[in-house]
Amino acid sequence: MESETAGGPASLTSDKLASIEDEKVLNEMLDIATDFEERRMIRAALRNLLKKKRDKREQERGSRQHELRQQGLSQGGATGGAVSVGRASMNSQLSASKATSQYSSSSKPLSRTAGSNASPAAASIQKCPTVAAPNVKNVKQMLLDWCRAKTEPYEGVDIQNFSSSWKDGIAFCALVHRFFPDAFEYSILNPNKPRDNFQLAFSTAERLAGCPPLLDPDDLVRMQEPDWKCVYTYIQEFYRCLVEKGLVKTKKRT
């Protein structure tokens, strides 16, 4: 590996990267690459691979729907119900993945205070912790930069803050998918279904990373945009869980 790096960007070509069809391999290459041009080429290859998978999925879906329509016509039956089977199956899987385990009061989802007349957004904000550490700005910016770097290859994700950038749930899914690419198919996600995206991301993070579902999808979809303190707290917890599992390497203090 050292010999390839020593050779510089010339040793890594677009054709060589295009032949790699495993997201894990490209992600690992991106993590260890230090040359700017190499990182640019690897990110481009990741984007192309995700687009190729999405196009293939759409083509297969179109073929299945065409076959179902043809079968319905030949049998003289309606095809609407058959065509919707795939979507119904996906929705049922997303609903079935909702966490049912109970947590202590310190790890319960952030939700509205019972009996309060405040709006859902205000009630959720009341549940979010107050961030008041002396170096909070530095830590917050570092965590934001980390999220941006990990989700950069993903189409439809542009993380600029801990609020509006996360409102459709796609950023959460991209961040989780970056570490668990086999958990679900990213290319079929719909930004117009934020609740499904939130539920998929949180349940996957809980199941594979051990991250408690500190955010409630129902509360998030009621708000015009998520409260940054809530999102920031969840991402901190997700990062901590990844570190505990050895999926994120941290610099040792000397």
PDB file of C-alpha atoms in Angstrom:
ATOM      1  CA  MET A   1       0.000   0.000   0.000  1.00  0.00           C
ATOM      2  CA  GLU A   2       2.921   2.318   0.767  1.00  0.00           C
ATOM      3  CA  SER A   3       4.325   1.821  -2.714  1.00  0.00           C
ATOM      4  CA  GLU A   4       1.061   2.960  -4.306  1.00  0.00           C
ATOM      5  CA  THR A   5       0.865   6.054  -2.118  1.00  0.00           C
ATOM      6  CA  ALA A   6       4.460   6.909  -2.865  1.00  0.00           C
ATOM      7  CA  GLY A   7       3.666   6.857  -6.537  1.00  0.00           C
ATOM      8  CA  GLY A   8       1.204   9.713  -6.100  1.00  0.00           C
ATOM      9  CA  PRO A   9      -2.057  10.235  -7.955  1.00  0.00           C
ATOM     10  CA  ALA A  10      -0.573   8.781 -11.136  1.00  0.00           C
ATOM     11  CA  SER A  11      -0.691   5.300  -9.612  1.00  0.00           C
ATOM     12  CA  LEU A  12      -4.444   5.593  -9.139  1.00  0.00           C
ATOM     13  CA  THR A  13      -6.505   5.973 -12.291  1.00  0.00           C
ATOM     14  CA  SER A  14     -10.194   6.623 -12.899  1.00  0.00           C
ATOM     15  CA  ASP A  15     -10.477   3.317 -14.774  1.00  0.00           C
ATOM     16  CA  LYS A  16      -8.976   1.429 -11.847  1.00  0.00           C
ATOM     17  CA  LEU A  17     -11.421   3.074  -9.432  1.00  0.00           C
ATOM     18  CA  ALA A  18     -14.359   2.493 -11.772  1.00  0.00           C
ATOM     19  CA  SER A  19     -13.649  -1.244 -11.694  1.00  0.00           C
ATOM     20  CA  ILE A  20     -14.251  -1.307  -7.912  1.00  0.00           C
ATOM     21  CA  GLU A  21     -17.904  -2.059  -7.164  1.00  0.00           C
ATOM     22  CA  ASP A  22     -17.654  -2.383  -3.393  1.00  0.00           C
ATOM     23  CA  GLU A  23     -18.544   0.730  -1.368  1.00  0.00           C
ATOM     24  CA  LYS A  24     -16.580  -0.553   1.629  1.00  0.00           C
ATOM     25  CA  VAL A  25     -13.375  -0.731  -0.400  1.00  0.00           C
ATOM     26  CA  LEU A  26     -13.785   2.811  -1.715  1.00  0.00           C
ATOM     27  CA  ASN A  27     -14.672   4.129   1.742  1.00  0.00           C
ATOM     28  CA  GLU A  28     -11.560   2.520   3.231  1.00  0.00           C
ATOM     29  CA  MET A  29      -9.424   3.980   0.446  1.00  0.00           C
ATOM     30  CA  LEU A  30     -10.922   7.415   1.113  1.00  0.00           C
ATOM     31  CA  ASP A  31     -10.168   7.135   4.829  1.00  0.00           C
ATOM     32  CA  ILE A  32      -6.458   6.434   4.322  1.00  0.00           C
ATOM     33  CA  ALA A  33      -5.829   8.631   1.269  1.00  0.00           C
ATOM     34  CA  THR A  34      -3.896  11.819   2.019  1.00  0.00           C
ATOM     35  CA  ASP A  35      -3.266  13.208  -1.468  1.00  0.00           C
ATOM     36  CA  PHE A  36      -5.884  15.776  -2.528  1.00  0.00           C
ATOM     37  CA  GLU A  37      -6.131  14.495  -6.101  1.00  0.00           C
ATOM     38  CA  GLU A  38      -6.511  10.888  -4.949  1.00  0.00           C
ATOM     39  CA  ARG A  39      -9.293  11.853  -2.533  1.00  0.00           C
ATOM     40  CA  ARG A  40     -11.057  13.775  -5.305  1.00  0.00           C
ATOM     41  CA  MET A  41     -10.905  10.768  -7.618  1.00  0.00           C
ATOM     42  CA  ILE A  42     -12.125   8.350  -4.918  1.00  0.00           C
ATOM     43  CA  ARG A  43     -15.062  10.624  -4.004  1.00  0.00           C
ATOM     44  CA  ALA A  44     -16.004  10.847  -7.686  1.00  0.00           C
ATOM     45  CA  ALA A  45     -15.863   7.047  -7.964  1.00  0.00           C
ATOM     46  CA  LEU A  46     -18.129   6.709  -4.904  1.00  0.00           C
ATOM     47  CA  ARG A  47     -20.673   9.099  -6.385  1.00  0.00           C
ATOM     48  CA  ASN A  48     -20.628   7.221  -9.689  1.00  0.00           C
ATOM     49  CA  LEU A  49     -21.039   3.880  -7.922  1.00  0.00           C
ATOM     50  CA  LEU A  50     -24.049   5.114  -5.923  1.00  0.00           C
ATOM     51  CA  LYS A  51     -25.594   6.545  -9.087  1.00  0.00           C
ATOM     52  CA  LYS A  52     -24.976   3.286 -10.962  1.00  0.00           C
ATOM     53  CA  LYS A  53     -26.702   1.314  -8.192  1.00  0.00           C
ATOM     54  CA  ARG A  54     -29.637   3.720  -8.157  1.00  0.00           C
ATOM     55  CA  ASP A  55     -30.049   3.552 -11.957  1.00  0.00           C
ATOM     56  CA  LYS A  56     -29.849  -0.236 -11.866  1.00  0.00           C
ATOM     57  CA  ARG A  57     -32.475  -0.374  -9.135  1.00  0.00           C
ATOM     58  CA  GLU A  58     -34.802   1.895 -11.119  1.00  0.00           C
ATOM     59  CA  GLN A  59     -34.318  -0.220 -14.231  1.00  0.00           C
ATOM     60  CA  GLU A  60     -35.101  -3.415 -12.347  1.00  0.00           C
ATOM     61  CA  ARG A  61     -38.154  -1.821 -10.766  1.00  0.00           C
ATOM     62  CA  GLY A  62     -39.402  -0.680 -14.170  1.00  0.00           C
ATOM     63  CA  SER A  63     -38.916  -4.181 -15.585  1.00  0.00           C
ATOM     64  CA  ARG A  64     -40.810  -5.770 -12.694  1.00  0.00           C
ATOM     65  CA  GLN A  65     -43.696  -3.344 -13.038  1.00  0.00           C
ATOM     66  CA  HIS A  66     -43.846  -4.001 -16.790  1.00  0.00           C
ATOM     67  CA  GLU A  67     -43.949  -7.759 -16.208  1.00  0.00           C
ATOM     68  CA  LEU A  68     -46.683  -7.370 -13.600  1.00  0.00           C
ATOM     69  CA  ARG A  69     -48.755  -5.211 -15.965  1.00  0.00           C
ATOM     70  CA  GLN A  70     -48.338  -7.776 -18.716  1.00  0.00           C
ATOM     71  CA  GLN A  71     -49.408 -10.570 -16.400  1.00  0.00           C
ATOM     72  CA  GLY A  72     -52.432  -8.568 -15.294  1.00  0.00           C
ATOM     73  CA  LEU A  73     -53.468  -7.900 -18.885  1.00  0.00           C
ATOM     74  CA  SER A  74     -53.087 -11.529 -19.860  1.00  0.00           C
ATOM     75  CA  GLN A  75     -55.167 -12.656 -16.889  1.00  0.00           C
ATOM     76  CA  GLY A  76     -57.731  -9.911 -17.286  1.00  0.00           C
ATOM     77  CA  GLY A  77     -57.117  -8.703 -13.728  1.00  0.00           C
ATOM     78  CA  ALA A  78     -56.236  -5.385 -12.226  1.00  0.00           C
ATOM     79  CA  THR A  79     -52.546  -4.580 -11.927  1.00  0.00           C
ATOM     80  CA  GLY A  80     -52.604  -1.738  -9.445  1.00  0.00           C
ATOM     81  CA  GLY A  81     -52.382  -3.975  -6.395  1.00  0.00           C
ATOM     82  CA  ALA A  82     -49.557  -6.061  -7.822  1.00  0.00           C
ATOM     83  CA  VAL A  83     -47.484  -3.058  -8.819  1.00  0.00           C
ATOM     84  CA  SER A  84     -47.735  -1.619  -5.315  1.00  0.00           C
ATOM     85  CA  VAL A  85     -46.433  -4.788  -3.635  1.00  0.00           C
ATOM     86  CA  GLY A  86     -42.811  -3.633  -3.736  1.00  0.00           C
ATOM     87  CA  ARG A  87     -43.569  -0.273  -2.158  1.00  0.00           C
ATOM     88  CA  ALA A  88     -45.827  -1.798   0.468  1.00  0.00           C
ATOM     89  CA  SER A  89     -43.091  -4.276   1.393  1.00  0.00           C
ATOM     90  CA  MET A  90     -40.556  -1.489   1.816  1.00  0.00           C
ATOM     91  CA  ASN A  91     -42.926   0.569   3.970  1.00  0.00           C
ATOM     92  CA  SER A  92     -43.718  -2.433   6.144  1.00  0.00           C
ATOM     93  CA  GLN A  93     -40.021  -3.131   6.660  1.00  0.00           C
ATOM     94  CA  LEU A  94     -39.418   0.467   7.703  1.00  0.00           C
ATOM     95  CA  SER A  95     -42.365   0.358  10.113  1.00  0.00           C
ATOM     96  CA  ALA A  96     -41.331  -3.020  11.529  1.00  0.00           C
ATOM     97  CA  SER A  97     -37.841  -1.727  12.289  1.00  0.00           C
ATOM     98  CA  LYS A  98     -39.143   0.788  14.867  1.00  0.00           C
ATOM     99  CA  ALA A  99     -37.435   0.276  18.225  1.00  0.00           C
ATOM    100  CA  THR A 100     -39.606  -1.314  20.889  1.00  0.00           C
ATOM    101  CA  SER A 101     -37.132  -1.599  23.727  1.00  0.00           C
ATOM    102  CA  GLN A 102     -37.535   0.711  26.733  1.00  0.00           C
ATOM    103  CA  TYR A 103     -34.787   2.966  27.908  1.00  0.00           C
ATOM    104  CA  SER A 104     -34.027   4.760  31.122  1.00  0.00           C
ATOM    105  CA  SER A 105     -35.046   8.381  31.458  1.00  0.00           C
ATOM    106  CA  SER A 106     -31.590   9.477  30.328  1.00  0.00           C
ATOM    107  CA  SER A 107     -31.944   7.781  26.937  1.00  0.00           C
ATOM    108  CA  LYS A 108     -35.637   8.227  26.138  1.00  0.00           C
ATOM    109  CA  PRO A 109     -36.521   9.997  22.867  1.00  0.00           C
ATOM    110  CA  LEU A 110     -36.774  13.751  23.128  1.00  0.00           C
ATOM    111  CA  SER A 111     -40.489  14.466  22.913  1.00  0.00           C
ATOM    112  CA  ARG A 112     -43.139  17.016  23.957  1.00  0.00           C
ATOM    113  CA  THR A 113     -43.833  17.600  27.628  1.00  0.00           C
ATOM    114  CA  ALA A 114     -47.164  16.068  28.636  1.00  0.00           C
ATOM    115  CA  GLY A 115     -49.881  18.603  29.373  1.00  0.00           C
ATOM    116  CA  SER A 116     -47.971  21.531  27.901  1.00  0.00           C
ATOM    117  CA  ASN A 117     -49.750  24.065  25.695  1.00  0.00           C
ATOM    118  CA  ALA A 118     -46.551  24.926  23.862  1.00  0.00           C
ATOM    119  CA  SER A 119     -46.139  24.108  20.186  1.00  0.00           C
ATOM    120  CA  PRO A 120     -44.487  20.767  19.212  1.00  0.00           C
ATOM    121  CA  ALA A 121     -41.332  22.592  18.164  1.00  0.00           C
ATOM    122  CA  ALA A 122     -41.095  24.550  21.411  1.00  0.00           C
ATOM    123  CA  ALA A 123     -41.834  21.453  23.488  1.00  0.00           C
ATOM    124  CA  SER A 124     -39.102  19.489  21.756  1.00  0.00           C
ATOM    125  CA  ILE A 125     -36.637  22.326  22.276  1.00  0.00           C
ATOM    126  CA  GLN A 126     -37.335  22.209  26.001  1.00  0.00           C
ATOM    127  CA  LYS A 127     -36.134  18.614  26.040  1.00  0.00           C
ATOM    128  CA  CYS A 128     -32.868  19.368  24.244  1.00  0.00           C
ATOM    129  CA  PRO A 129     -29.828  19.789  26.509  1.00  0.00           C
ATOM    130  CA  THR A 130     -28.144  23.140  26.919  1.00  0.00           C
ATOM    131  CA  VAL A 131     -24.708  23.148  25.332  1.00  0.00           C
ATOM    132  CA  ALA A 132     -22.462  25.396  27.392  1.00  0.00           C
ATOM    133  CA  ALA A 133     -18.954  23.962  27.367  1.00  0.00           C
ATOM    134  CA  PRO A 134     -16.131  26.509  27.001  1.00  0.00           C
ATOM    135  CA  ASN A 135     -14.866  24.945  23.770  1.00  0.00           C
ATOM    136  CA  VAL A 136     -18.295  24.100  22.387  1.00  0.00           C
ATOM    137  CA  LYS A 137     -17.760  26.115  19.207  1.00  0.00           C
ATOM    138  CA  ASN A 138     -14.594  24.237  18.330  1.00  0.00           C
ATOM    139  CA  VAL A 139     -16.130  20.836  19.116  1.00  0.00           C
ATOM    140  CA  LYS A 140     -19.324  21.683  17.253  1.00  0.00           C
ATOM    141  CA  GLN A 141     -17.427  22.801  14.149  1.00  0.00           C
ATOM    142  CA  MET A 142     -15.172  19.753  14.233  1.00  0.00           C
ATOM    143  CA  LEU A 143     -18.189  17.445  14.455  1.00  0.00           C
ATOM    144  CA  LEU A 144     -19.906  19.328  11.633  1.00  0.00           C
ATOM    145  CA  ASP A 145     -16.784  19.022   9.450  1.00  0.00           C
ATOM    146  CA  TRP A 146     -16.636  15.291  10.245  1.00  0.00           C
ATOM    147  CA  CYS A 147     -20.272  14.812   9.189  1.00  0.00           C
ATOM    148  CA  ARG A 148     -19.665  16.780   5.989  1.00  0.00           C
ATOM    149  CA  ALA A 149     -16.574  14.746   5.105  1.00  0.00           C
ATOM    150  CA  LYS A 150     -18.261  11.392   5.726  1.00  0.00           C
ATOM    151  CA  THR A 151     -21.354  12.236   3.651  1.00  0.00           C
ATOM    152  CA  GLU A 152     -19.646  14.154   0.857  1.00  0.00           C
ATOM    153  CA  PRO A 153     -19.910  11.336  -1.737  1.00  0.00           C
ATOM    154  CA  TYR A 154     -23.677  11.000  -1.172  1.00  0.00           C
ATOM    155  CA  GLU A 155     -26.061  12.615  -3.631  1.00  0.00           C
ATOM    156  CA  GLY A 156     -28.702  14.854  -2.115  1.00  0.00           C
ATOM    157  CA  VAL A 157     -26.697  15.597   1.039  1.00  0.00           C
ATOM    158  CA  ASP A 158     -25.215  19.020   1.739  1.00  0.00           C
ATOM    159  CA  ILE A 159     -24.508  19.462   5.439  1.00  0.00           C
ATOM    160  CA  GLN A 160     -24.062  23.123   6.366  1.00  0.00           C
ATOM    161  CA  ASN A 161     -25.479  23.102   9.893  1.00  0.00           C
ATOM    162  CA  PHE A 162     -27.093  20.914  12.552  1.00  0.00           C
ATOM    163  CA  SER A 163     -30.629  22.049  11.734  1.00  0.00           C
ATOM    164  CA  SER A 164     -32.069  22.548   8.237  1.00  0.00           C
ATOM    165  CA  SER A 165     -29.484  20.251   6.605  1.00  0.00           C
ATOM    166  CA  TRP A 166     -31.046  17.290   8.445  1.00  0.00           C
ATOM    167  CA  LYS A 167     -34.773  18.018   8.056  1.00  0.00           C
ATOM    168  CA  ASP A 168     -35.599  15.378   5.415  1.00  0.00           C
ATOM    169  CA  GLY A 169     -33.686  12.580   7.173  1.00  0.00           C
ATOM    170  CA  ILE A 170     -31.437  11.882   4.177  1.00  0.00           C
ATOM    171  CA  ALA A 171     -28.325  13.225   5.927  1.00  0.00           C
ATOM    172  CA  PHE A 172     -28.930  10.899   8.888  1.00  0.00           C
ATOM    173  CA  CYS A 173     -29.298   7.948   6.495  1.00  0.00           C
ATOM    174  CA  ALA A 174     -26.154   8.889   4.573  1.00  0.00           C
ATOM    175  CA  LEU A 175     -24.092   9.152   7.759  1.00  0.00           C
ATOM    176  CA  VAL A 176     -25.309   5.779   9.033  1.00  0.00           C
ATOM    177  CA  HIS A 177     -24.915   4.179   5.592  1.00  0.00           C
ATOM    178  CA  ARG A 178     -21.311   5.423   5.427  1.00  0.00           C
ATOM    179  CA  PHE A 179     -20.407   3.059   8.281  1.00  0.00           C
ATOM    180  CA  PHE A 180     -22.965   0.318   7.570  1.00  0.00           C
ATOM    181  CA  PRO A 181     -23.326   0.201   3.743  1.00  0.00           C
ATOM    182  CA  ASP A 182     -24.940  -3.258   3.786  1.00  0.00           C
ATOM    183  CA  ALA A 183     -27.716  -2.244   6.189  1.00  0.00           C
ATOM    184  CA  PHE A 184     -30.023  -0.731   3.553  1.00  0.00           C
ATOM    185  CA  GLU A 185     -30.136   0.499  -0.038  1.00  0.00           C
ATOM    186  CA  TYR A 186     -29.392   4.220   0.030  1.00  0.00           C
ATOM    187  CA  SER A 187     -30.310   4.848  -3.609  1.00  0.00           C
ATOM    188  CA  ILE A 188     -34.029   4.111  -3.085  1.00  0.00           C
ATOM    189  CA  LEU A 189     -34.560   6.624  -0.271  1.00  0.00           C
ATOM    190  CA  ASN A 190     -37.122   9.352  -0.865  1.00  0.00           C
ATOM    191  CA  PRO A 191     -36.463  12.857   0.563  1.00  0.00           C
ATOM    192  CA  ASN A 192     -40.229  13.446   0.486  1.00  0.00           C
ATOM    193  CA  LYS A 193     -40.687  10.782   3.184  1.00  0.00           C
ATOM    194  CA  PRO A 194     -38.723  12.270   6.085  1.00  0.00           C
ATOM    195  CA  ARG A 195     -40.392  10.194   8.784  1.00  0.00           C
ATOM    196  CA  ASP A 196     -39.431   6.922   7.062  1.00  0.00           C
ATOM    197  CA  ASN A 197     -35.884   8.224   6.635  1.00  0.00           C
ATOM    198  CA  PHE A 198     -35.592   9.240  10.290  1.00  0.00           C
ATOM    199  CA  GLN A 199     -36.947   5.889  11.440  1.00  0.00           C
ATOM    200  CA  LEU A 200     -34.626   3.937   9.146  1.00  0.00           C
ATOM    201  CA  ALA A 201     -31.529   5.869  10.221  1.00  0.00           C
ATOM    202  CA  PHE A 202     -32.262   5.766  13.965  1.00  0.00           C
ATOM    203  CA  SER A 203     -33.284   2.106  14.064  1.00  0.00           C
ATOM    204  CA  THR A 204     -30.219   1.068  12.041  1.00  0.00           C
ATOM    205  CA  ALA A 205     -27.897   3.118  14.263  1.00  0.00           C
ATOM    206  CA  GLU A 206     -29.475   1.538  17.331  1.00  0.00           C
ATOM    207  CA  ARG A 207     -29.260  -2.007  15.973  1.00  0.00           C
ATOM    208  CA  LEU A 208     -25.736  -1.891  14.544  1.00  0.00           C
ATOM    209  CA  ALA A 209     -23.966   0.839  16.514  1.00  0.00           C
ATOM    210  CA  GLY A 210     -25.819   0.601  19.816  1.00  0.00           C
ATOM    211  CA  CYS A 211     -26.839   4.257  19.575  1.00  0.00           C
ATOM    212  CA  PRO A 212     -30.009   4.985  21.597  1.00  0.00           C
ATOM    213  CA  PRO A 213     -32.834   6.686  19.631  1.00  0.00           C
ATOM    214  CA  LEU A 214     -32.621  10.043  21.370  1.00  0.00           C
ATOM    215  CA  LEU A 215     -34.727  11.693  18.657  1.00  0.00           C
ATOM    216  CA  ASP A 216     -38.368  10.938  17.875  1.00  0.00           C
ATOM    217  CA  PRO A 217     -39.285  10.888  14.146  1.00  0.00           C
ATOM    218  CA  ASP A 218     -42.812  12.116  14.924  1.00  0.00           C
ATOM    219  CA  ASP A 219     -41.459  15.175  16.731  1.00  0.00           C
ATOM    220  CA  LEU A 220     -38.971  15.928  13.971  1.00  0.00           C
ATOM    221  CA  VAL A 221     -41.558  15.922  11.191  1.00  0.00           C
ATOM    222  CA  ARG A 222     -43.787  18.321  13.164  1.00  0.00           C
ATOM    223  CA  MET A 223     -41.050  20.933  13.327  1.00  0.00           C
ATOM    224  CA  GLN A 224     -40.303  23.218  10.395  1.00  0.00           C
ATOM    225  CA  GLU A 225     -36.681  22.265  10.893  1.00  0.00           C
ATOM    226  CA  PRO A 226     -34.925  20.284  13.659  1.00  0.00           C
ATOM    227  CA  ASP A 227     -33.519  22.089  16.681  1.00  0.00           C
ATOM    228  CA  TRP A 228     -29.742  22.131  16.308  1.00  0.00           C
ATOM    229  CA  LYS A 229     -29.098  21.175  19.927  1.00  0.00           C
ATOM    230  CA  CYS A 230     -31.133  17.973  19.498  1.00  0.00           C
ATOM    231  CA  VAL A 231     -29.347  16.966  16.287  1.00  0.00           C
ATOM    232  CA  TYR A 232     -25.951  17.918  17.719  1.00  0.00           C
ATOM    233  CA  THR A 233     -26.565  15.790  20.826  1.00  0.00           C
ATOM    234  CA  TYR A 234     -27.628  12.767  18.747  1.00  0.00           C
ATOM    235  CA  ILE A 235     -24.621  13.024  16.418  1.00  0.00           C
ATOM    236  CA  GLN A 236     -22.319  13.257  19.436  1.00  0.00           C
ATOM    237  CA  GLU A 237     -23.827  10.050  20.808  1.00  0.00           C
ATOM    238  CA  PHE A 238     -23.592   8.291  17.439  1.00  0.00           C
ATOM    239  CA  TYR A 239     -19.933   9.319  17.148  1.00  0.00           C
ATOM    240  CA  ARG A 240     -19.229   8.025  20.674  1.00  0.00           C
ATOM    241  CA  CYS A 241     -20.815   4.663  19.835  1.00  0.00           C
ATOM    242  CA  LEU A 242     -18.729   4.375  16.665  1.00  0.00           C
ATOM    243  CA  VAL A 243     -15.575   5.089  18.650  1.00  0.00           C
ATOM    244  CA  GLU A 244     -16.479   2.392  21.183  1.00  0.00           C
ATOM    245  CA  LYS A 245     -16.914  -0.123  18.360  1.00  0.00           C
ATOM    246  CA  GLY A 246     -13.592   0.854  16.812  1.00  0.00           C
ATOM    247  CA  LEU A 247     -15.220   2.196  13.632  1.00  0.00           C
ATOM    248  CA  VAL A 248     -13.811   5.674  14.204  1.00  0.00           C
ATOM    249  CA  LYS A 249     -10.210   6.180  15.173  1.00  0.00           C
ATOM    250  CA  THR A 250      -9.366   9.024  17.531  1.00  0.00           C
ATOM    251  CA  LYS A 251      -5.987  10.556  18.182  1.00  0.00           C
ATOM    252  CA  LYS A 252      -4.427   9.414  21.426  1.00  0.00           C
ATOM    253  CA  ARG A 253      -3.498  12.164  23.800  1.00  0.00           C
ATOM    254  CA  THR A 254       0.158  12.271  24.797  1.00  0.00           C
TER     255      THR A 254
END
